[in-house]
Coordinates of C-alpha atoms in Angstrom, one line a residue:
Chain A
M392 CA 17.2 20.7 -38.8
S393 CA 13.6 19.7 -36.3
R394 CA 10.7 19.9 -38.1
G395 CA 8.9 20.4 -35.2
Y396 CA 5.6 18.2 -34.0
L397 CA 3.2 17.4 -36.4
P398 CA 0.4 15.4 -35.7
P399 CA 0.3 12.8 -38.1
S400 CA -3.2 12.4 -40.2
G401 CA -5.9 10.8 -41.6
R402 CA -4.9 6.8 -42.1
E403 CA -1.8 7.0 -40.5
R404 CA -3.2 8.2 -37.2
R405 CA -5.8 5.4 -37.5
A406 CA -2.7 2.9 -37.9
V407 CA -1.2 4.8 -34.8
R408 CA -4.0 4.0 -32.9
R409 CA -4.5 0.6 -33.4
R410 CA -0.8 0.0 -32.8
A411 CA -0.8 1.5 -29.6
F412 CA -4.3 -0.3 -28.2
V413 CA -2.5 -3.8 -29.4
D414 CA 0.7 -2.8 -27.2
S415 CA -1.4 -1.5 -24.4
L416 CA -3.2 -4.7 -23.9
P417 CA -0.8 -6.5 -21.5
V418 CA -0.8 -3.0 -19.5
L419 CA -5.1 -3.3 -20.0
M420 CA -4.8 -6.5 -17.5
G421 CA -2.4 -5.3 -15.2
Y422 CA -3.5 -2.1 -14.8
T423 CA -7.1 -2.8 -14.0
A424 CA -6.2 -5.9 -11.6
M425 CA -3.4 -4.0 -9.7
G426 CA -6.2 -1.0 -9.7
F427 CA -8.6 -2.9 -8.5
V428 CA -6.4 -4.4 -5.6
A429 CA -5.2 -0.7 -4.8
G430 CA -8.6 0.5 -4.6
S431 CA -10.1 -2.1 -2.6
L432 CA -7.1 -1.9 -0.1
L433 CA -7.6 1.7 0.2
A434 CA -11.6 1.3 0.9
A435 CA -11.0 -1.7 2.9
K436 CA -7.7 -0.6 5.0
A437 CA -7.5 3.1 5.0
G438 CA -10.4 4.2 6.9
V439 CA -11.8 7.3 5.0
S440 CA -15.0 8.3 4.0
F441 CA -15.8 8.8 0.0
A442 CA -12.8 6.0 -0.9
P443 CA -13.7 5.8 -4.4
L444 CA -13.3 9.8 -4.6
W445 CA -10.3 9.6 -3.4
A446 CA -8.9 6.6 -5.7
F447 CA -10.5 8.4 -8.5
L448 CA -8.5 11.8 -8.1
S449 CA -5.2 9.7 -7.0
G450 CA -5.4 7.5 -9.7
G451 CA -5.9 10.3 -12.3
L452 CA -3.4 12.8 -10.9
C453 CA -0.8 10.9 -9.5
V454 CA -0.8 7.9 -11.7
S455 CA 1.4 5.5 -9.8
G456 CA 1.0 2.1 -8.6
T457 CA 3.7 2.4 -5.7
L458 CA 2.3 5.6 -4.6
S459 CA -1.3 3.9 -4.5
F460 CA -0.3 1.4 -2.3
A461 CA 2.3 2.8 0.3
I462 CA -0.3 5.7 1.3
V463 CA -2.9 2.8 2.6
Q464 CA -0.9 2.4 6.0
P465 CA 0.1 5.9 6.8
V466 CA -3.4 7.2 5.9
A467 CA -5.2 4.6 8.3
E468 CA -2.8 6.1 11.0
R469 CA -3.3 10.2 9.8
V470 CA 0.1 10.3 9.2
G471 CA 1.0 14.3 8.6
I472 CA 0.7 15.2 5.0
W473 CA 4.3 16.4 5.2
A474 CA 5.8 13.0 6.4
I475 CA 3.6 11.5 3.6
A476 CA 5.0 13.8 1.0
L477 CA 8.5 12.9 2.5
M478 CA 7.7 9.3 2.0
L479 CA 6.2 9.5 -1.1
A480 CA 9.5 11.4 -2.4
G481 CA 11.7 8.3 -1.4
V482 CA 9.0 6.3 -2.9
N483 CA 8.8 7.9 -6.5
F484 CA 12.4 9.5 -7.1
R485 CA 13.4 6.7 -9.3
Y486 CA 10.5 8.8 -11.9
V487 CA 13.6 11.3 -12.4
F488 CA 15.2 8.9 -14.4
Y489 CA 12.3 8.0 -16.5
G490 CA 12.0 11.7 -18.7
W491 CA 15.6 12.0 -19.9
S492 CA 15.5 9.8 -22.8
M493 CA 12.0 11.5 -24.3
L494 CA 13.5 15.1 -24.2
G495 CA 14.5 15.0 -28.1
A496 CA 11.5 13.3 -29.1
W497 CA 9.2 15.5 -27.0
K498 CA 10.7 19.2 -27.2
D499 CA 8.2 20.3 -29.6
V500 CA 5.0 19.6 -27.8
R501 CA 3.4 22.0 -25.9
G502 CA 0.4 22.3 -23.9
W503 CA -2.0 19.6 -22.1
R504 CA -0.6 17.0 -24.6
K505 CA 3.0 17.6 -22.3
F506 CA 1.3 17.6 -19.3
L507 CA -0.5 14.0 -20.0
L508 CA 3.1 12.6 -21.7
V509 CA 4.6 13.4 -18.1
L510 CA 2.1 12.4 -16.1
M511 CA 2.5 9.2 -17.9
L512 CA 5.7 8.2 -17.0
T513 CA 5.0 5.6 -15.3
D514 CA 6.9 2.2 -14.9
E515 CA 5.2 0.3 -17.7
N516 CA 4.1 3.2 -20.1
Y517 CA 7.9 4.4 -20.3
A518 CA 9.0 0.8 -20.8
L519 CA 6.5 0.7 -24.0
E520 CA 7.4 4.5 -25.1
T521 CA 11.1 3.0 -24.9
A522 CA 10.3 0.2 -27.7
C523 CA 8.2 2.5 -29.6
K524 CA 9.3 1.4 -33.1
Y525 CA 8.4 4.9 -35.0
K526 CA 11.1 7.3 -34.9
D527 CA 9.7 10.3 -36.9
P528 CA 8.5 12.7 -33.8
G529 CA 5.4 13.2 -35.3
R530 CA 4.0 9.6 -35.2
R531 CA 6.2 8.9 -32.1
T532 CA 4.7 11.4 -29.8
F533 CA 0.9 10.2 -31.3
Y534 CA 1.6 7.1 -30.4
C535 CA 2.9 7.7 -26.7
L536 CA -0.3 10.4 -26.7
C537 CA -2.3 7.5 -27.7
L538 CA -1.1 4.7 -25.4
S539 CA -0.6 7.7 -22.6
A540 CA -4.1 8.1 -22.7
M541 CA -5.7 4.7 -23.0
N542 CA -3.2 3.2 -20.1
L543 CA -4.4 6.2 -17.7
S544 CA -7.9 5.0 -18.4
Y545 CA -7.2 1.6 -17.6
W546 CA -5.8 2.3 -14.0
V547 CA -8.1 5.0 -12.9
A548 CA -11.0 2.6 -14.0
G549 CA -9.6 -0.5 -11.9
L550 CA -8.6 2.0 -8.9
T551 CA -12.0 3.2 -9.0
S552 CA -13.9 0.2 -9.6
G553 CA -12.0 -1.3 -6.6
A554 CA -12.6 1.2 -4.2
A555 CA -16.5 1.2 -5.0
F556 CA -16.6 -2.1 -4.9
V557 CA -15.0 -2.5 -1.4
S558 CA -17.0 0.5 -0.4
I559 CA -20.3 -0.9 -1.7
L560 CA -19.6 -4.8 0.4
R561 CA -19.0 -2.3 3.6
R562 CA -22.6 -1.1 3.1
A563 CA -24.1 -4.9 3.2
L564 CA -21.5 -6.8 5.2
D565 CA -19.9 -6.6 9.0
P566 CA -16.8 -5.0 8.9
S567 CA -15.2 -7.9 10.2
V568 CA -16.1 -10.0 7.8
I569 CA -14.4 -7.4 4.9
A570 CA -11.4 -7.3 7.3
K571 CA -11.6 -11.2 7.3
Y572 CA -11.2 -11.9 3.8
T573 CA -9.1 -8.8 2.9
S574 CA -6.3 -10.1 5.6
G575 CA -3.2 -10.4 3.5
L576 CA -3.9 -8.4 0.8
E577 CA -1.4 -6.0 1.8
F578 CA 1.1 -7.8 0.9
A579 CA 0.3 -6.9 -2.3
M580 CA 2.4 -3.8 -2.1
A581 CA 5.3 -6.1 -1.0
A582 CA 4.8 -8.1 -4.1
L583 CA 5.2 -4.8 -6.3
F584 CA 8.1 -3.9 -4.7
I585 CA 9.7 -7.1 -5.1
V586 CA 8.9 -7.2 -8.6
I587 CA 10.5 -3.8 -9.4
F588 CA 13.4 -4.7 -7.5
T589 CA 13.8 -8.0 -9.3
D590 CA 13.1 -6.9 -12.5
Q591 CA 16.0 -3.9 -11.8
A592 CA 18.3 -6.0 -10.4
K593 CA 18.0 -8.4 -13.6
G594 CA 18.6 -4.8 -15.9
F595 CA 21.5 -4.5 -13.8
F596 CA 23.5 -7.3 -14.1
A597 CA 22.3 -7.7 -17.6
H598 CA 23.8 -4.5 -18.2
G599 CA 27.2 -4.7 -16.2
K600 CA 27.9 -7.7 -18.3
Chain B
M1269 CA -16.0 14.1 8.3
A1270 CA -14.6 17.6 6.8
N1271 CA -11.6 17.0 8.6
D1272 CA -11.2 13.3 6.5
F1273 CA -12.1 15.0 3.3
T1274 CA -9.1 18.1 3.8
Y1275 CA -6.8 15.6 5.1
M1276 CA -7.1 13.6 1.9
A1277 CA -7.1 16.4 -0.3
G1278 CA -4.1 17.0 1.2
V1279 CA -3.2 13.6 0.5
V1280 CA -3.9 13.3 -3.0
A1281 CA -2.4 17.0 -3.6
A1282 CA 1.0 16.5 -1.7
G1283 CA 0.8 12.9 -4.1
F1284 CA 0.4 14.6 -7.1
A1285 CA 3.0 17.7 -6.6
V1286 CA 5.7 15.1 -5.3
T1287 CA 5.1 12.8 -8.7
F1288 CA 5.0 15.0 -11.0
F1289 CA 7.7 17.2 -9.7
F1290 CA 9.9 14.1 -9.8
R1291 CA 8.7 13.1 -13.5
A1292 CA 8.9 16.7 -15.0
V1293 CA 12.5 17.2 -13.4
P1294 CA 14.3 16.6 -17.2
F1295 CA 12.1 18.7 -18.6
L1296 CA 12.6 21.7 -16.5
L1297 CA 16.5 21.5 -16.2
F1298 CA 17.1 21.0 -20.2
P1299 CA 13.3 22.5 -21.8
A1300 CA 15.2 22.8 -25.0
K1301 CA 17.6 20.5 -25.3
G1302 CA 17.3 17.3 -27.3
G1303 CA 19.7 14.0 -27.3
N1304 CA 20.4 11.3 -24.8
I1305 CA 20.6 10.7 -20.6
P1306 CA 24.0 12.1 -19.6
P1307 CA 25.8 8.4 -19.0
W1308 CA 26.6 10.0 -15.1
I1309 CA 22.8 10.1 -14.9
E1310 CA 22.2 6.8 -15.9
K1311 CA 24.7 4.9 -14.0
L1312 CA 23.4 7.1 -11.0
G1313 CA 19.7 5.5 -12.2
A1314 CA 20.9 2.5 -12.2
M1315 CA 22.6 2.6 -8.5
V1316 CA 20.0 4.4 -6.5
S1317 CA 17.1 3.1 -8.1
P1318 CA 17.1 -0.7 -6.4
V1319 CA 18.7 0.4 -3.5
I1320 CA 15.5 3.1 -2.8
I1321 CA 13.0 -0.2 -3.8
L1322 CA 15.0 -2.8 -1.7
G1323 CA 14.6 0.2 1.3
L1324 CA 10.7 0.1 0.3
I1325 CA 10.8 -3.6 0.6
F1326 CA 11.5 -3.2 4.2
Y1327 CA 9.2 -0.9 4.7
S1328 CA 6.2 -2.9 3.3
Y1329 CA 7.5 -5.5 5.5
S1330 CA 6.5 -3.9 8.4
S1331 CA 2.6 -3.8 7.9
L1332 CA 3.1 -8.0 7.4
E1333 CA 3.8 -10.3 9.7
W1334 CA 7.0 -10.2 9.3
R1335 CA 7.9 -12.2 13.0
T1336 CA 6.4 -15.2 11.0
P1337 CA 8.4 -17.0 8.0
W1338 CA 5.1 -16.6 5.6
P1339 CA 5.6 -13.4 4.2
Y1340 CA 9.4 -14.5 3.7
I1341 CA 7.9 -17.3 2.0
A1342 CA 5.3 -15.8 -0.3
G1343 CA 7.8 -12.9 -1.2
I1344 CA 10.6 -15.6 -2.5
A1345 CA 7.6 -17.3 -4.3
T1346 CA 7.0 -13.9 -6.3
A1347 CA 10.2 -13.3 -7.3
A1348 CA 10.6 -16.9 -8.6
V1349 CA 7.3 -16.6 -10.5
E1350 CA 8.1 -13.5 -11.9
L1351 CA 11.9 -14.6 -12.6
L1352 CA 10.2 -17.7 -15.0
T1353 CA 7.4 -16.3 -16.8
R1354 CA 8.4 -13.1 -17.0
N1355 CA 5.5 -11.5 -16.4
S1356 CA 5.3 -9.1 -13.2
L1357 CA 1.8 -9.1 -12.6
A1358 CA 2.0 -13.3 -12.3
G1359 CA 4.4 -12.9 -9.6
I1360 CA 2.8 -10.4 -7.9
I1361 CA -0.8 -12.6 -7.8
A1362 CA 0.9 -15.4 -6.9
G1363 CA 2.4 -13.9 -4.0
T1364 CA -0.5 -12.3 -2.5
A1365 CA -2.6 -15.5 -3.4
I1366 CA 0.2 -17.5 -1.2
Y1367 CA 0.4 -14.9 1.1
M1368 CA -3.9 -14.7 1.9
S1369 CA -4.1 -17.8 1.7
L1370 CA -1.7 -18.9 4.0
L1371 CA -3.2 -16.7 6.4
A1372 CA -6.3 -18.2 5.9
A1373 CA -5.1 -21.6 7.2
G1374 CA -4.0 -20.1 10.5
C1375 CA -0.3 -19.3 9.8
S1376 CA -0.4 -16.2 11.8
S1377 CA 1.4 -14.8 14.8
G1378 CA -1.6 -13.1 16.3
P1379 CA -4.9 -14.4 17.5
S1380 CA -7.8 -14.6 15.5
S1381 CA -10.1 -13.4 17.9
I1382 CA -9.6 -11.4 21.3
T1383 CA -12.1 -13.6 23.9
Y1384 CA -14.2 -11.5 25.6
D1385 CA -13.8 -12.4 29.2
A1386 CA -14.4 -10.0 32.3
A1387 CA -12.7 -11.7 34.9
N1388 CA -9.6 -12.4 33.0
P1389 CA -7.1 -9.7 31.7
L1390 CA -7.6 -8.9 28.0
M1391 CA -4.6 -8.1 28.0
R1392 CA -0.8 -8.0 30.1
I1393 CA 1.7 -5.7 30.4
T1394 CA 4.8 -7.3 30.7
V1395 CA 8.6 -5.5 30.7
N1396 CA 8.7 -6.7 27.1
G1397 CA 5.6 -4.8 25.6
I1398 CA 2.1 -5.5 26.0
V1399 CA 1.1 -9.0 25.5
F1400 CA -2.3 -10.8 24.0
G1401 CA -2.8 -14.4 24.5
G1402 CA 0.1 -15.9 24.2
K1403 CA 3.2 -14.6 23.0
D1404 CA 1.7 -11.9 21.1
Y1405 CA 3.8 -9.1 21.6
V1406 CA 2.5 -5.5 20.7
T1407 CA 2.6 -1.2 20.7
P1408 CA 0.0 0.6 22.9
R1409 CA -1.4 1.7 19.5
E1410 CA -1.8 -1.9 18.4
A1411 CA -3.7 -2.4 21.2
V1412 CA -6.0 0.1 21.1
K1413 CA -6.8 -0.6 17.2
R1414 CA -7.2 -4.7 18.2
L1415 CA -9.5 -3.8 20.8
E1416 CA -11.4 -1.8 18.2
Q1417 CA -11.3 -4.4 15.2
H1418 CA -12.7 -6.8 17.8
R1419 CA -15.2 -4.5 18.7
I1420 CA -15.3 -4.6 22.2
P1421 CA -17.6 -2.1 23.6
H1422 CA -16.5 1.4 25.0
D1423 CA -18.1 0.8 28.7
A1424 CA -17.2 -2.5 28.8
T1425 CA -14.4 -2.7 31.8
I1426 CA -10.8 -3.4 30.5
H1427 CA -9.0 -5.6 32.9
V1428 CA -5.1 -5.2 32.1
G1429 CA -2.9 -7.5 33.7
V1430 CA 0.1 -5.9 34.9
D1431 CA 3.2 -8.6 35.4
P1432 CA 5.0 -8.5 38.8
D1433 CA 8.2 -7.8 37.1
F1434 CA 6.8 -4.6 35.6
T1435 CA 7.3 -1.5 37.6
D1436 CA 7.4 1.1 35.5
N1437 CA 3.7 3.2 36.8
R1438 CA 4.4 5.9 34.7
A1439 CA 4.2 4.0 31.5
L1440 CA 1.0 2.0 32.7
W1441 CA -0.1 5.4 33.2
V1442 CA 0.4 6.7 29.6
F1443 CA -0.9 3.8 28.8
H1444 CA -4.5 4.4 30.6
H1445 CA -4.5 7.9 30.0
N1446 CA -3.0 8.2 26.5
Y1447 CA -4.5 5.5 24.7
L1448 CA -6.9 3.8 26.3
N1449 CA -8.8 6.8 27.4
K1450 CA -8.7 8.9 24.1
A1451 CA -10.1 5.7 22.2
G1452 CA -13.0 6.2 24.6
Y1453 CA -12.2 2.9 26.8
T1454 CA -13.2 4.6 30.3
R1455 CA -13.2 1.7 32.3
V1456 CA -9.7 0.7 32.6
V1457 CA -8.8 -1.8 35.8
F1458 CA -5.4 -2.9 36.0
V1459 CA -4.8 -6.4 37.9
H1460 CA -1.5 -6.5 39.4
E1461 CA -1.7 -9.6 41.0
R1462 CA -3.8 -12.5 40.7
R1463 CA -4.9 -14.1 43.5
A1464 CA -7.7 -16.0 42.4
E1465 CA -7.5 -20.0 42.3
A1466 CA -9.9 -22.4 40.4
V1467 CA -11.8 -24.7 43.1
K1468 CA -12.7 -27.7 42.1
M1469 CA -16.2 -29.1 42.8
K1470 CA -16.8 -32.5 44.0
K1471 CA -20.0 -34.2 43.2
R1472 CA -22.2 -34.7 46.3
P1473 CA -23.6 -37.9 46.8
G1474 CA -27.4 -38.4 46.4
A1475 CA -27.8 -35.0 45.1
N1476 CA -29.1 -34.3 41.9
N1477 CA -26.0 -33.3 39.7
N1478 CA -28.5 -32.7 36.1
R1479 CA -29.7 -29.8 38.2
P1480 CA -28.6 -26.5 36.3
P1481 CA -26.5 -24.5 38.6
R1482 CA -28.1 -21.9 40.6
R1483 CA -27.3 -18.4 39.4

């Protein structure tokens, strides 16, 4: 018998929110730092006008670290949109495997709540959501919602501030100076993939045993 | 500018459509069903994901200085720090910092600047590609990018040295018209053989050798 999705009330809600905030603190560090790097990379290397706007939109709508890093090089070369979409399909194919374990817990959630939950099935957020200690659907969904909203705000803030920072520097400094001091920053993308790969390989071997 | 705007809007829209679609796949396939992930999908995920990410690692290395050992050193350091500290952010920061400091210390295959000297060719076309300076082969697109990066003025005469063993005139034409001219470098000279020789000046006895040379 399913009680369906009922948001918890009063004191319960506050406790869940606090729990979610404490759990999101490591992500706060990660998302703001990675977002800042990805945003500055976009503003420094992609060569587009209004970089902070694009950082804000792509941060809020795509919410994917791999995407934010992976689009910089193709955008700098003005690769066609279909080709970029195809590449991103390869990059983000792994997200297909994330929603399955949440099917049961979220099945009665509707509207913008469901949109936010699906949008925020990112690597870090998913890891926290699967590790959630609340078993009843009400508190669990509310916990996931709080976590999603918090992590989304961290990511958007990091990405936009990074892009804005470099855009302002571009006004003040010579482009060659910026090119000199951001040279090698593109390794962050490779490092992100290496870290994801070692994580998955570790999980694969642990699972195999 | 407006073109840029629609392009970036398209990129963001494509990113949103692709990413959101993939995340929504389970909810679209089984909207009412609860329960756990089917075991075959779990197995497939555990197999497919690392392979895709491995491909992405190769892809991301293509935009690095992959002919030098430095990105590989930084990559190993990234994985090592990540495994030791169990903190992915520490690994990323350590690897990127190592790579950036290696490049800053001069460990790079490319020249840090193109010395612009009208008498000598900026680049040299050989059978293998286009050469800047010493051993650094680049593609025509990269060659134009470097000219732009180093702010070589559009009205500068670009002297392109052509190796004597390079006989493909069509490739020269393509490079001239499709790359240099399109980028705005309209004054291109192909130097097929350099006959200029350095002449050693001898000091004349009795002459005022401290006098600045006549222009």
